[in-house]
Short mmCIF file of C-alpha atoms in Angstrom, two decimals:
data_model
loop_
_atom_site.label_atom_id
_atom_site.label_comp_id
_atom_site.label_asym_id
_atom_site.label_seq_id
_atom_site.Cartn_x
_atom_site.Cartn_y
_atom_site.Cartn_z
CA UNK H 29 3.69 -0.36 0.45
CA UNK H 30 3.73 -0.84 -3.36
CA UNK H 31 6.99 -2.17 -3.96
CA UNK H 32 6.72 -4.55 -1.28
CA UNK H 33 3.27 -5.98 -2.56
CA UNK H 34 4.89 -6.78 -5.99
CA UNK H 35 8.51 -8.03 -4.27
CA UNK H 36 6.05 -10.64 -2.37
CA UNK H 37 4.93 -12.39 -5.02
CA UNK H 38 8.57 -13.89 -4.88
CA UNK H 39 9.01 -17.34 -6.83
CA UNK H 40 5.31 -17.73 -7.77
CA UNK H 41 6.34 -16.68 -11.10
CA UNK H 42 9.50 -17.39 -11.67
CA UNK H 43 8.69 -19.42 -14.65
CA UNK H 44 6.61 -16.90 -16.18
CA UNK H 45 8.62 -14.43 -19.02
CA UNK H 46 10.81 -12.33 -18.57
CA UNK H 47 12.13 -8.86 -19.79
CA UNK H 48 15.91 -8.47 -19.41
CA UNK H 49 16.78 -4.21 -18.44
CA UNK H 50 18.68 -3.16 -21.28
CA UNK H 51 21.70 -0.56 -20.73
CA UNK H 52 21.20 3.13 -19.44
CA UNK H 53 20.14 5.49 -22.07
CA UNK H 54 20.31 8.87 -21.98
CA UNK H 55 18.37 10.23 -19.67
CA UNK H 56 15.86 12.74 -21.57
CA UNK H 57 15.02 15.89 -20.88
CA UNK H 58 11.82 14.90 -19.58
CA UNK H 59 13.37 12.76 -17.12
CA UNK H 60 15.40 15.48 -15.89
CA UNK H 61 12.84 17.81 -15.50
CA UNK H 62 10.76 15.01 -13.88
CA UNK H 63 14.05 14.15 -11.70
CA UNK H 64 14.00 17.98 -10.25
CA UNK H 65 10.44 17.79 -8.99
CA UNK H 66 11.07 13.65 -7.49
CA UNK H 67 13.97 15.43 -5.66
CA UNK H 68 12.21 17.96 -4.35
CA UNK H 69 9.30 15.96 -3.11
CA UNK H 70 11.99 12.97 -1.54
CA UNK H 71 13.99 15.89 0.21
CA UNK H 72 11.11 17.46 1.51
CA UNK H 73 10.37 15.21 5.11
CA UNK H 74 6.80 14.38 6.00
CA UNK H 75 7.71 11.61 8.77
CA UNK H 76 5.08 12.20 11.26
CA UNK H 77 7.41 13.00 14.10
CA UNK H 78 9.17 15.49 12.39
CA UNK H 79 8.59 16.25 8.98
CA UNK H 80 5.30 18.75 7.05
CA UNK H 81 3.53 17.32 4.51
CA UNK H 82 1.72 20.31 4.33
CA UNK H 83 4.87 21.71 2.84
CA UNK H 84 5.39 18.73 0.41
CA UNK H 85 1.71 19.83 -1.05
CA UNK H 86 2.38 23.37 -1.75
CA UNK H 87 5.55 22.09 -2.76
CA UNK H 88 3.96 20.21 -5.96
CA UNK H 89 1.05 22.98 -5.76
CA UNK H 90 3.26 25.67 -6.89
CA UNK H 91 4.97 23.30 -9.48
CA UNK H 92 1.50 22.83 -10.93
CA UNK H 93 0.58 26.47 -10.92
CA UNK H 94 4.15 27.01 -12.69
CA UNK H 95 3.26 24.69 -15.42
CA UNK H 96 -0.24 26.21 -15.82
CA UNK H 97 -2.79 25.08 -13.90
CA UNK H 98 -4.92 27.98 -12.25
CA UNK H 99 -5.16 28.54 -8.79
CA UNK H 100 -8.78 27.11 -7.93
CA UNK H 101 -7.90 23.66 -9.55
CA UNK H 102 -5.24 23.29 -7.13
CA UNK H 103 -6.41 22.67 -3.29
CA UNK H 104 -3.72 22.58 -0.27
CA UNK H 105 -6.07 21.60 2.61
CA UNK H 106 -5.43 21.12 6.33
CA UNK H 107 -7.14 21.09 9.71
CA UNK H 108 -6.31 23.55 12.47
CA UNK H 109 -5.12 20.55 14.81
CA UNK H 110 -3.44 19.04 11.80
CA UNK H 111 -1.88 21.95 10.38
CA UNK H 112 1.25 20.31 9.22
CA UNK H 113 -0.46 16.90 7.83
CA UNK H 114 -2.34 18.63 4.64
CA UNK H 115 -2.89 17.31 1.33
CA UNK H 116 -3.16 18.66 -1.81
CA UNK H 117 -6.25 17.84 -4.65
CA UNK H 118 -5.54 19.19 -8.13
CA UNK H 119 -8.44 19.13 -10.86
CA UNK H 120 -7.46 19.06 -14.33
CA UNK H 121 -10.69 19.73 -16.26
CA UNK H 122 -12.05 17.48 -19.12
CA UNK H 123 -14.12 18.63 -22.35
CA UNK H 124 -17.10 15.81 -21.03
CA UNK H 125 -19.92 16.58 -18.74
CA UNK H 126 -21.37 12.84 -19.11
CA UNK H 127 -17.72 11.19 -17.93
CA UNK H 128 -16.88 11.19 -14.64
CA UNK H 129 -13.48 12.35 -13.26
CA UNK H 130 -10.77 9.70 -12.69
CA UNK H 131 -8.93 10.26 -9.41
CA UNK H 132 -4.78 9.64 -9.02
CA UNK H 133 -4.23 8.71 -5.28
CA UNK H 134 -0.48 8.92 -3.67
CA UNK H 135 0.11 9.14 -0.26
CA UNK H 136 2.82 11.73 0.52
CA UNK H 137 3.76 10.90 4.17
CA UNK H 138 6.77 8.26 4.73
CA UNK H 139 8.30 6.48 7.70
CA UNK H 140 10.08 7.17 9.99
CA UNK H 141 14.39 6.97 9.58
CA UNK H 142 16.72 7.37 11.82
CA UNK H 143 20.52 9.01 10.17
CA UNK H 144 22.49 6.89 12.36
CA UNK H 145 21.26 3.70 10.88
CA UNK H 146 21.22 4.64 7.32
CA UNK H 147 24.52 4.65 5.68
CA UNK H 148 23.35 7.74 3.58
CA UNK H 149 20.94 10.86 4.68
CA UNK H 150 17.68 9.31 4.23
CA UNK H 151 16.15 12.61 3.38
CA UNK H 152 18.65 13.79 0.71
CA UNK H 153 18.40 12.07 -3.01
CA UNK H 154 21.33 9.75 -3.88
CA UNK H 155 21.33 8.33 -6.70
CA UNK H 156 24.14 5.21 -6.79
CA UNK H 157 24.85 2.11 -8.51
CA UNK H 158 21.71 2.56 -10.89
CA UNK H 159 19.19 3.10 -7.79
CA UNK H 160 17.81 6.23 -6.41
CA UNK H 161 17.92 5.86 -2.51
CA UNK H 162 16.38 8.28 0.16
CA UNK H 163 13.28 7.79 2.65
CA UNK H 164 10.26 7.35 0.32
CA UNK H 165 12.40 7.30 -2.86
CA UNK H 166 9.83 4.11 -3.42
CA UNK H 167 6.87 4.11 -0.95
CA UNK H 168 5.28 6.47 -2.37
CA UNK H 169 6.93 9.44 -3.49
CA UNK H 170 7.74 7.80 -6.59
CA UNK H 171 4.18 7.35 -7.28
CA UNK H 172 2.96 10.82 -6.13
CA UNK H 173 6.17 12.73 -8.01
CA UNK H 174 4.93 10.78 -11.45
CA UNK H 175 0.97 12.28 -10.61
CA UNK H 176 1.78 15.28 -10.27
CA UNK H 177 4.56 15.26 -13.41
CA UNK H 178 1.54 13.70 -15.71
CA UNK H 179 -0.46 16.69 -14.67
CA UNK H 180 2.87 19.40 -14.99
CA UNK H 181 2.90 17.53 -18.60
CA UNK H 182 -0.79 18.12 -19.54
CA UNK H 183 -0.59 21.45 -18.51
CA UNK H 184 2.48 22.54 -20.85
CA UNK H 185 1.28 20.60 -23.43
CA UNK H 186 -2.39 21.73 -23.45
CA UNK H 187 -3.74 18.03 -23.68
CA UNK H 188 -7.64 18.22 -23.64
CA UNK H 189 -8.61 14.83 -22.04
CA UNK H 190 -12.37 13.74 -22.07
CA UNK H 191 -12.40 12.56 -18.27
CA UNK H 192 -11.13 15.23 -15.94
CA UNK H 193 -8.33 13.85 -13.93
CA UNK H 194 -8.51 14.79 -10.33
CA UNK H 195 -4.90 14.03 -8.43
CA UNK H 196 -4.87 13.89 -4.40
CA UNK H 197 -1.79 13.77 -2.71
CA UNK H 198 -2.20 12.71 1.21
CA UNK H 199 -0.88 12.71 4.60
CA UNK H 200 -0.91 9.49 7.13
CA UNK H 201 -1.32 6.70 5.20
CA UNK H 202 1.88 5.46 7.47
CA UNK H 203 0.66 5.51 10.94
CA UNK H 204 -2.56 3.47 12.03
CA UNK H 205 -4.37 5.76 14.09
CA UNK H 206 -3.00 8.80 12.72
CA UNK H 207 -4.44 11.58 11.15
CA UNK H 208 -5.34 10.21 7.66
CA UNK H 209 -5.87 12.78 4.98
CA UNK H 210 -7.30 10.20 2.20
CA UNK H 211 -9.82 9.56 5.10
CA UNK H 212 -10.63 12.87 5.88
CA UNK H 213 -11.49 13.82 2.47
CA UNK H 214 -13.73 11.14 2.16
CA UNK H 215 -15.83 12.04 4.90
CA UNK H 216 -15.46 15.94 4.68
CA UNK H 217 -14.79 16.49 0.86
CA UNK H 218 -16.84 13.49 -0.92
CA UNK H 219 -17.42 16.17 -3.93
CA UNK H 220 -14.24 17.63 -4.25
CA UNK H 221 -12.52 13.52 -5.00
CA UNK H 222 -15.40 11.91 -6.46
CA UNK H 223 -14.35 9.92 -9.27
CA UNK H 224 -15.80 6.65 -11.52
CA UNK H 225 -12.45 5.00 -10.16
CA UNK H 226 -9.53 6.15 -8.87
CA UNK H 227 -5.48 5.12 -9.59
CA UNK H 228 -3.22 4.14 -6.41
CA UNK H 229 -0.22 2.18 -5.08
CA UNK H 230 -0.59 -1.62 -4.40
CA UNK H 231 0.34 -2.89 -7.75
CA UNK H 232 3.98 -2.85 -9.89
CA UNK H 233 6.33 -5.06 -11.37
CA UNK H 234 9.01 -7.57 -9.59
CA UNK H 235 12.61 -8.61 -11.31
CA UNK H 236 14.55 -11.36 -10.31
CA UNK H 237 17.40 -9.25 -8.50
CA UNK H 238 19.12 -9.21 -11.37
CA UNK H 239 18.15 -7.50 -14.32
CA UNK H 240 14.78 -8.90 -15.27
CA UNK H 241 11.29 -7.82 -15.28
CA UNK H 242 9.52 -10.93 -14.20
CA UNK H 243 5.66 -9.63 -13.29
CA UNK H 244 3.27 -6.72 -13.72
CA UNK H 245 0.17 -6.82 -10.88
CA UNK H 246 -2.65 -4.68 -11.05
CA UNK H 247 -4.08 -4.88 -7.28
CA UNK H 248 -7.93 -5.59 -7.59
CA UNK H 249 -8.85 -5.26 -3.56
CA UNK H 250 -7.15 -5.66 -0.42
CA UNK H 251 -7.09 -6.49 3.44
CA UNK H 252 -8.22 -4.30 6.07
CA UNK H 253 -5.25 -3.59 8.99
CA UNK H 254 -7.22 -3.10 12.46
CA UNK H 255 -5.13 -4.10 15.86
CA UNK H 256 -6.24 -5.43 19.04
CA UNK H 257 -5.02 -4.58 22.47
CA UNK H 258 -5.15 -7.93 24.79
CA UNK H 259 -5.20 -7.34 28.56
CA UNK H 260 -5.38 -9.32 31.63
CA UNK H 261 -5.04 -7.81 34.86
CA UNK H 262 -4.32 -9.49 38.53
CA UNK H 263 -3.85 -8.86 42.11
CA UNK H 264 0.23 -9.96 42.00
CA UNK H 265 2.21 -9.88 45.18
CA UNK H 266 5.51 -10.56 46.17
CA UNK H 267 7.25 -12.92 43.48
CA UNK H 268 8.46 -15.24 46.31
CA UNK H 269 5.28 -16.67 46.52
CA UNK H 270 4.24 -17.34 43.01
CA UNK H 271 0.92 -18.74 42.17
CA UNK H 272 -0.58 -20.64 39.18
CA UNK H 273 -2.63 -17.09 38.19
CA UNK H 274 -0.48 -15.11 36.77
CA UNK H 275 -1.42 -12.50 34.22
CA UNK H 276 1.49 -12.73 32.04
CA UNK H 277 1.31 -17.00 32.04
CA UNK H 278 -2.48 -16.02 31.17
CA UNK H 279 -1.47 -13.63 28.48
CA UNK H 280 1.14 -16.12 27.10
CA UNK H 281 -1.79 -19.09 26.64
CA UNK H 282 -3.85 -16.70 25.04
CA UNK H 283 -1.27 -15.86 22.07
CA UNK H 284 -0.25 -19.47 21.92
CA UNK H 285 -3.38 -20.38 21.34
CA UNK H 286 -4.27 -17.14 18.73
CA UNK H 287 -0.88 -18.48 17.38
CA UNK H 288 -2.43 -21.48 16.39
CA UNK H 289 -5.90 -20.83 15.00
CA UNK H 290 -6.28 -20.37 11.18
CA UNK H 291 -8.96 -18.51 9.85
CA UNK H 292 -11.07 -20.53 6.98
CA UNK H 293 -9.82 -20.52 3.58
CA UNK H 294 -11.75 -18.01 1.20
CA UNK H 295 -11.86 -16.56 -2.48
CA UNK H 296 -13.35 -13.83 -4.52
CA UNK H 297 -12.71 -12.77 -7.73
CA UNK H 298 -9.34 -11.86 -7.52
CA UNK H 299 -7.57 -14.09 -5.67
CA UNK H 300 -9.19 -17.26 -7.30
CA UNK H 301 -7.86 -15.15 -10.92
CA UNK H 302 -4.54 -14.70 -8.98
CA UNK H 303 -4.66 -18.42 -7.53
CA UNK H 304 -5.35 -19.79 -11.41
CA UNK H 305 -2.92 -17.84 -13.38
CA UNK H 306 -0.07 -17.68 -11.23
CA UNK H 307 -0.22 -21.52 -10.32
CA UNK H 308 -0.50 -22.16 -13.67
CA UNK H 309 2.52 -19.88 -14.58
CA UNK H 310 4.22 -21.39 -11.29
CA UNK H 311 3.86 -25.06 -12.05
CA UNK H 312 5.48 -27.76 -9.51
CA UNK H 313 3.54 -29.60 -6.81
CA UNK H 314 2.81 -25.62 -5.46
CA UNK H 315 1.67 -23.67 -8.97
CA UNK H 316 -0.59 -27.70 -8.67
CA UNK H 317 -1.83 -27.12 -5.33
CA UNK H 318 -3.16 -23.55 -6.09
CA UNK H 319 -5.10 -24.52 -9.24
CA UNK H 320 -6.49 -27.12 -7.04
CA UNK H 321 -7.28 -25.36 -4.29
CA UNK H 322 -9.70 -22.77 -6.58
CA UNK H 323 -11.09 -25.90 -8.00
CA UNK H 324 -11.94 -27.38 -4.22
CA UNK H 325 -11.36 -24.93 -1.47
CA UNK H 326 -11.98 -27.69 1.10
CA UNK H 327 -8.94 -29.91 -0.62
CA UNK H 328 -7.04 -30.30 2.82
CA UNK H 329 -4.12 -31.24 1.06
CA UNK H 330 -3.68 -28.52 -1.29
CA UNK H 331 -4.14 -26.01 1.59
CA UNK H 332 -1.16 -28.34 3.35
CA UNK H 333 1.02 -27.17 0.67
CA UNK H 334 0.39 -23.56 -0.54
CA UNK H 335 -0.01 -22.59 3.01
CA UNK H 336 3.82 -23.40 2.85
CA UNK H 337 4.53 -20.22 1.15
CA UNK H 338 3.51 -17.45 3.76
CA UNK H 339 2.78 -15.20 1.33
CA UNK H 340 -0.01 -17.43 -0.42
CA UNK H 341 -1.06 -18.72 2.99
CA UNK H 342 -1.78 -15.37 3.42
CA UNK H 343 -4.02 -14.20 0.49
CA UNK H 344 -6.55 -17.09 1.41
CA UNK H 345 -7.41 -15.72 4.77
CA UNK H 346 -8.03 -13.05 7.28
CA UNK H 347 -4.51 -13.19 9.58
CA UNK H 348 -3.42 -12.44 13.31
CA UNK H 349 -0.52 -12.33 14.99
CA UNK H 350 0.62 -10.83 17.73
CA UNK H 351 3.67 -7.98 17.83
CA UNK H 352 3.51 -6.27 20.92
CA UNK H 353 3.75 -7.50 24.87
CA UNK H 354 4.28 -5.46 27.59
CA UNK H 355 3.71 -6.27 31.33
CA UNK H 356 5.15 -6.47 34.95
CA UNK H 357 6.26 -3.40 36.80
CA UNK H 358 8.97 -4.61 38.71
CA UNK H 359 11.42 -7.60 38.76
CA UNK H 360 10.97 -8.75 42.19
CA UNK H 361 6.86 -8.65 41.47
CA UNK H 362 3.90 -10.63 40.02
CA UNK H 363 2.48 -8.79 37.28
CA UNK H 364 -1.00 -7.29 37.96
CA UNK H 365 -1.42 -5.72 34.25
CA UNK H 366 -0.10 -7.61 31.11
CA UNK H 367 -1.08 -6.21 27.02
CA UNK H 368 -0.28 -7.38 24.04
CA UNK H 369 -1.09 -6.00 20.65
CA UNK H 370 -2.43 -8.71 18.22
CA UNK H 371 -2.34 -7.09 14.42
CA UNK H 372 -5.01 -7.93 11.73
CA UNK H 373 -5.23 -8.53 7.88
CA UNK H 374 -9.00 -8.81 7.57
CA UNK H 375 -10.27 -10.36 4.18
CA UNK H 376 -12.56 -8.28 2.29
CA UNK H 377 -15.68 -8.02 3.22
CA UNK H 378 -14.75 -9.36 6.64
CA UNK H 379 -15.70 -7.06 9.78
CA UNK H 380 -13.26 -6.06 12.73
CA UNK H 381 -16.40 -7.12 15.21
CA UNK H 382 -16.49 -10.87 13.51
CA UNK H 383 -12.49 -11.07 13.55
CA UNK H 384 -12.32 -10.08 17.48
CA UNK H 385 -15.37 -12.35 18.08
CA UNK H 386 -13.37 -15.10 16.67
CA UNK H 387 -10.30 -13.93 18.91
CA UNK H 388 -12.41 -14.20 22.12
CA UNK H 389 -13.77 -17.26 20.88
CA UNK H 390 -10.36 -19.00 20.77
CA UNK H 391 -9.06 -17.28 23.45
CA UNK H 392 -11.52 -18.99 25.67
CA UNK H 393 -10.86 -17.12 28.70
CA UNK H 394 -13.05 -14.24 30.34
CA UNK H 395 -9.92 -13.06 31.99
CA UNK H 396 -8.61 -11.75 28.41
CA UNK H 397 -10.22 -8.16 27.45
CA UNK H 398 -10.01 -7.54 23.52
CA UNK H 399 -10.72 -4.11 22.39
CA UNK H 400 -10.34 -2.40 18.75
CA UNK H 401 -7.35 -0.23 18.96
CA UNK H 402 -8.76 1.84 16.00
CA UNK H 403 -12.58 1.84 15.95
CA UNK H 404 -14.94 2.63 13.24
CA UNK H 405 -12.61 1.67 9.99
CA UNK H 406 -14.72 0.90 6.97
CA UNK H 407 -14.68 -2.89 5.73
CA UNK H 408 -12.42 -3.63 2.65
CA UNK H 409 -13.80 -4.05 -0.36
CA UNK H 410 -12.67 -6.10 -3.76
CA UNK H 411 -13.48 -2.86 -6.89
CA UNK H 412 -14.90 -4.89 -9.51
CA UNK H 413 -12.72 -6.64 -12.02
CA UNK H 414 -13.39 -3.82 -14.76
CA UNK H 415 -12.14 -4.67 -17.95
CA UNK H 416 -12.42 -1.08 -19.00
CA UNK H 417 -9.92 -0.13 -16.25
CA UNK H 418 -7.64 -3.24 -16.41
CA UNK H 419 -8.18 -4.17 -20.24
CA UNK H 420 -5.79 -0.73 -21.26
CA UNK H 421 -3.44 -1.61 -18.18
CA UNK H 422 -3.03 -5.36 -19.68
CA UNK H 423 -2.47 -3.39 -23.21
CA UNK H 424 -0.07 -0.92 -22.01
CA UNK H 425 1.95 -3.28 -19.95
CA UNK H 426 2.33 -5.34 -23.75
CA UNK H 427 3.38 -2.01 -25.14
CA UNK H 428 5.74 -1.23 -22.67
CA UNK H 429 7.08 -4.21 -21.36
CA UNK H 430 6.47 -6.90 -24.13
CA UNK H 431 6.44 -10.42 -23.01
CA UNK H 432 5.95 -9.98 -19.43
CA UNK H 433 2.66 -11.03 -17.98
CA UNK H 434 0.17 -9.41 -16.03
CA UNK H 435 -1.96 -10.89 -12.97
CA UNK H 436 -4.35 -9.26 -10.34
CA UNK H 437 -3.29 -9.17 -7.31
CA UNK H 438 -5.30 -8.66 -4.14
CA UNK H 439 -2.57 -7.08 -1.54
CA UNK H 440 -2.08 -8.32 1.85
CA UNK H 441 -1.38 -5.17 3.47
CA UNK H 442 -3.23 -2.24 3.37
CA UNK H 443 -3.32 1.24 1.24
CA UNK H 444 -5.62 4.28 1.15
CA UNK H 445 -7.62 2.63 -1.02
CA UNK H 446 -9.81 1.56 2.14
CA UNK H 447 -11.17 5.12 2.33
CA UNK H 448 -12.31 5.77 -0.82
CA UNK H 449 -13.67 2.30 -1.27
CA UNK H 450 -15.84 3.12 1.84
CA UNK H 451 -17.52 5.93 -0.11
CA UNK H 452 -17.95 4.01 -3.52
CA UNK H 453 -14.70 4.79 -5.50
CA UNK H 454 -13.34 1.86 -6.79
CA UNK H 455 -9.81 1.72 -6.83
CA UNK H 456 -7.37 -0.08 -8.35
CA UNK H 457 -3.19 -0.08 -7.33
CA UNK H 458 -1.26 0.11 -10.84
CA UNK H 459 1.77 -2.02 -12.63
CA UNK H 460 4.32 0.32 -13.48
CA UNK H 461 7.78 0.82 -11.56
CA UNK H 462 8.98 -2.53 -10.01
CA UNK H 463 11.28 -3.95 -7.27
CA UNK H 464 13.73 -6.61 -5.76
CA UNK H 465 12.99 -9.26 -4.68
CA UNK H 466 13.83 -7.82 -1.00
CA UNK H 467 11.16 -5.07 -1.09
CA UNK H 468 13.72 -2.41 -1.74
CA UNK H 469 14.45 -1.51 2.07
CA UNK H 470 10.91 0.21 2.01
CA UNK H 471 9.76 0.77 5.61
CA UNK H 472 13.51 -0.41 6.40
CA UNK H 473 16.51 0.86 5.96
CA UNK H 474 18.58 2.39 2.97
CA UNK H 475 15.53 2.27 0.82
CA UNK H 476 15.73 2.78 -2.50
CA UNK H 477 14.01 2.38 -6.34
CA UNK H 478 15.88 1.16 -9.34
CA UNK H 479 16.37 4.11 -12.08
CA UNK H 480 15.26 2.27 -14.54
CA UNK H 481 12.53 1.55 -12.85
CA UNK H 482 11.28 4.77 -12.30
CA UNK H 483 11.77 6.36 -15.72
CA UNK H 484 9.82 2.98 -17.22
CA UNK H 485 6.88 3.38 -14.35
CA UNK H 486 6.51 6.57 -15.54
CA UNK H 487 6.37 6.38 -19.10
CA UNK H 488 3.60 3.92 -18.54
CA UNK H 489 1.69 5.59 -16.46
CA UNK H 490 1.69 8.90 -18.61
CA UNK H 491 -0.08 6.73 -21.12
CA UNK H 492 -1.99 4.29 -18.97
CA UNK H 493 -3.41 8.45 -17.54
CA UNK H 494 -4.03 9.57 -20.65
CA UNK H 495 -5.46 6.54 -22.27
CA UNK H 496 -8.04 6.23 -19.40
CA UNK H 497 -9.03 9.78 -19.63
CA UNK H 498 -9.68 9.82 -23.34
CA UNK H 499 -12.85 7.30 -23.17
#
């Protein structure tokens, strides 16, 4: 979900600097050593109907081992009812016992793509027209072939960091409800990821469609995803006698009126930094309305106008909507059973047993059931604002990318990062490779990451790596 998280921030800084993309160099020989292992990892398919991301680990296991790493720093592990959903944890050892290990978090599975509606083989690397496309070339193989290249790096080069970098490459972070291997080792392998902080998706750079850098975001937190089944359920009968009590006309009134509830306006730490600096960047009655709103988050009237911009109107609040209805069982029939599936963005700190008392509260109507589809998922929480973690990410994105500014961002959809947050790792989604405006076609179709883009995320993030495990 990275590069969509950074596409979504859209025109709120569109009158912040800019870094025009200068003409293809070269590629090194770096980059085309990186570009084997990308490859390998993009063609390798770990869609959960089909694919083995089980292979994708040893995959990037054996490049490790290949580059030097010994065989008990490098963990593929799987559960016997999982067998093809594994993930792989690589430890590359510091010279500290006082520093705690930093942790690199990618997820390796992707979703799912159908050939027929791709006009190239989503599973074989293309590169065309300065993009690479194929299924995951973006979300998040990009991020998880650049891990495990920092570590193939280390390893030839015999760096000797301070902090020792743990890397954990994971299965499911896709499909709610799935088996989820960042989850998993959270609750069955605390020890083997524990980390002072930990490195993910969430964060990365937006142009302008056309050739400029426009924004770095660090993501500092996110929402929690949970779902909720809606049912109502009713005699029927023959649909030539139609009465007023009909489940589906009772289903419909319940999402009309789920439709139009809005959940209270709230803030922490960084989405009131977000809110100041990007209205203030943004300008116009809208960049206005945001600085006001963190000022007064009961100014009506501000609200009125960010909420305008769906993105925004979404980072102030936990969000519902419904995306599923199915009921009936024949045309010539009144329905007895009716479902829908309302989806959730919970705020942090915000539980799935508040948000579905507030759905039953505006529902109003006994004759609605609302169940967790998922139970049991831990509550998102904001890391801290750290300026030891985002001070050398503000530096490096200077270094890297001079004159294009960096804001935290707190994501509106969801990563792994829930997990680990759950057990007390704070972690934090990175600037680095950036997208279109569009999102790329992740989760769609023909997705793809600019070239540029990739090479530049990962020259950062070798240094933002090594910086952070130096100190």
């Amino acid at each position: 979900m990275r590069l969509l998280a950074a596409a979504l921030l859209g025109a709120t800084v569109l009158g912040g600097a800019a870094q025009a993309q200068s003409a293809d160099p070269p590629i090194r020989p770096d980059q085309a050593e990186f570009r084997g292992l990308y490859k390998e990892l993009v063609e390798t398919n770990t869609t959960l109907s089909a694919g083995n991301c089980t292979l994708a680990a040893e995959r990037m296991a054996a490049r490790l081992k290949a580059a030097g790493m010994r065989d008990d720093q490098l963990k593929v592990l799987f559960t016997s009812d999982h067998p093809k959903e594994g993930s792989l944890v690589a430890t590359y050892p510091g010279t500290s016992k006082k520093l705690k290990p930093m942790l690199l978090l990618a997820h390796i599975d992707v979703v799912e793509a159908n050939r027929a509606d791709w006009t190239r083989d989503p599973f074989t690397l293309i590169e065309e027209n300065g993009y690479f496309y194929a299924r995951g070339a973006a979300d998040d193989k990009s991020q998880a072939a650049i891990w495990t290249d920092t570590l193939v790096r280390f390893a030839k080069s015999g760096y000797k960091p301070k902090r020792t970098i743990k890397m954990a490459l994971t299965c499911g972070e896709e499909t709610s409800g799935a088996f989820n291997g960042a989850e998993w080792l959270a609750n069955n392998q605390r020890d083997l990821i524990d980390a002072a902080f930990a490195l993910n998706e969430g964060g990365g750079g937006r142009s302008d469609g056309k050739g400029k850098l426009l924004v770095q975001t660090i993501q500092i937190g996110e929402k929690a995803y949970q779902d909720f089944t809606l049912t109502t359920t009713n005699p029927g009968g023959h649909s030539s006698q139609p009465v007023p009590d009909n489940a589906i006309y009772v289903m419909a009134d319940a999402i009309a009126k789920i439709r139009d509830y809005r959940f209270p306006v709230e803030f922490n730490d960084t989405t009131r930094a977000f809110f100041t600096k990007a209205g203030a960047q943004r300008g116009g009655e809208t960049g206005a309305a945001m600085q006001a709103l963190v000022a007064n988050p009961a100014d009506s009237a501000a609200e009125a106008i960010v909420n305008k911009d769906k993105m925004l109107h979404s980072m102030l609040r936990t969000t519902c909507v419904a995306t599923l209805v199915d009921g009936g069982h024949a045309l010539n029939a009144l329905p007895q059973t009716v479902t829908a599936n309302v989806n959730c963005r919970m705020f942090p700190g915000r539980t799935a047993e508040e948000t579905q008392a507030a759905l039953e509260r505006e529902i109003g109507n006994p004759k609605v059931t609302v169940e967790q589809r998922v139970k049991g998922k831990p509550i998102a929480k904001a890391p801290p604002m750290d300026p030891a973690i985002i001070g050398p990410m503000e530096q490096l994105v200077a270094k890297h990318f001079p004159g294009v500014p960096v804001i935290p961002n707190m994501a509106t959809g969801a990563t792994d990062a829930l997990y680990l947050a759950a057990v007390g790792i704070p972690t934090y989604g990175v600037p680095g490779a950036w997208g279109d405006p569009d999102g790329n076609g992740a989760h769609g179709l023909n997705e793809r990451i600019g070239v540029k883009s990739l090479y530049a995320g990962r020259d950062y993030l070798f240094d933002l790596v090594k910086v952070l495990s130096s100190k």
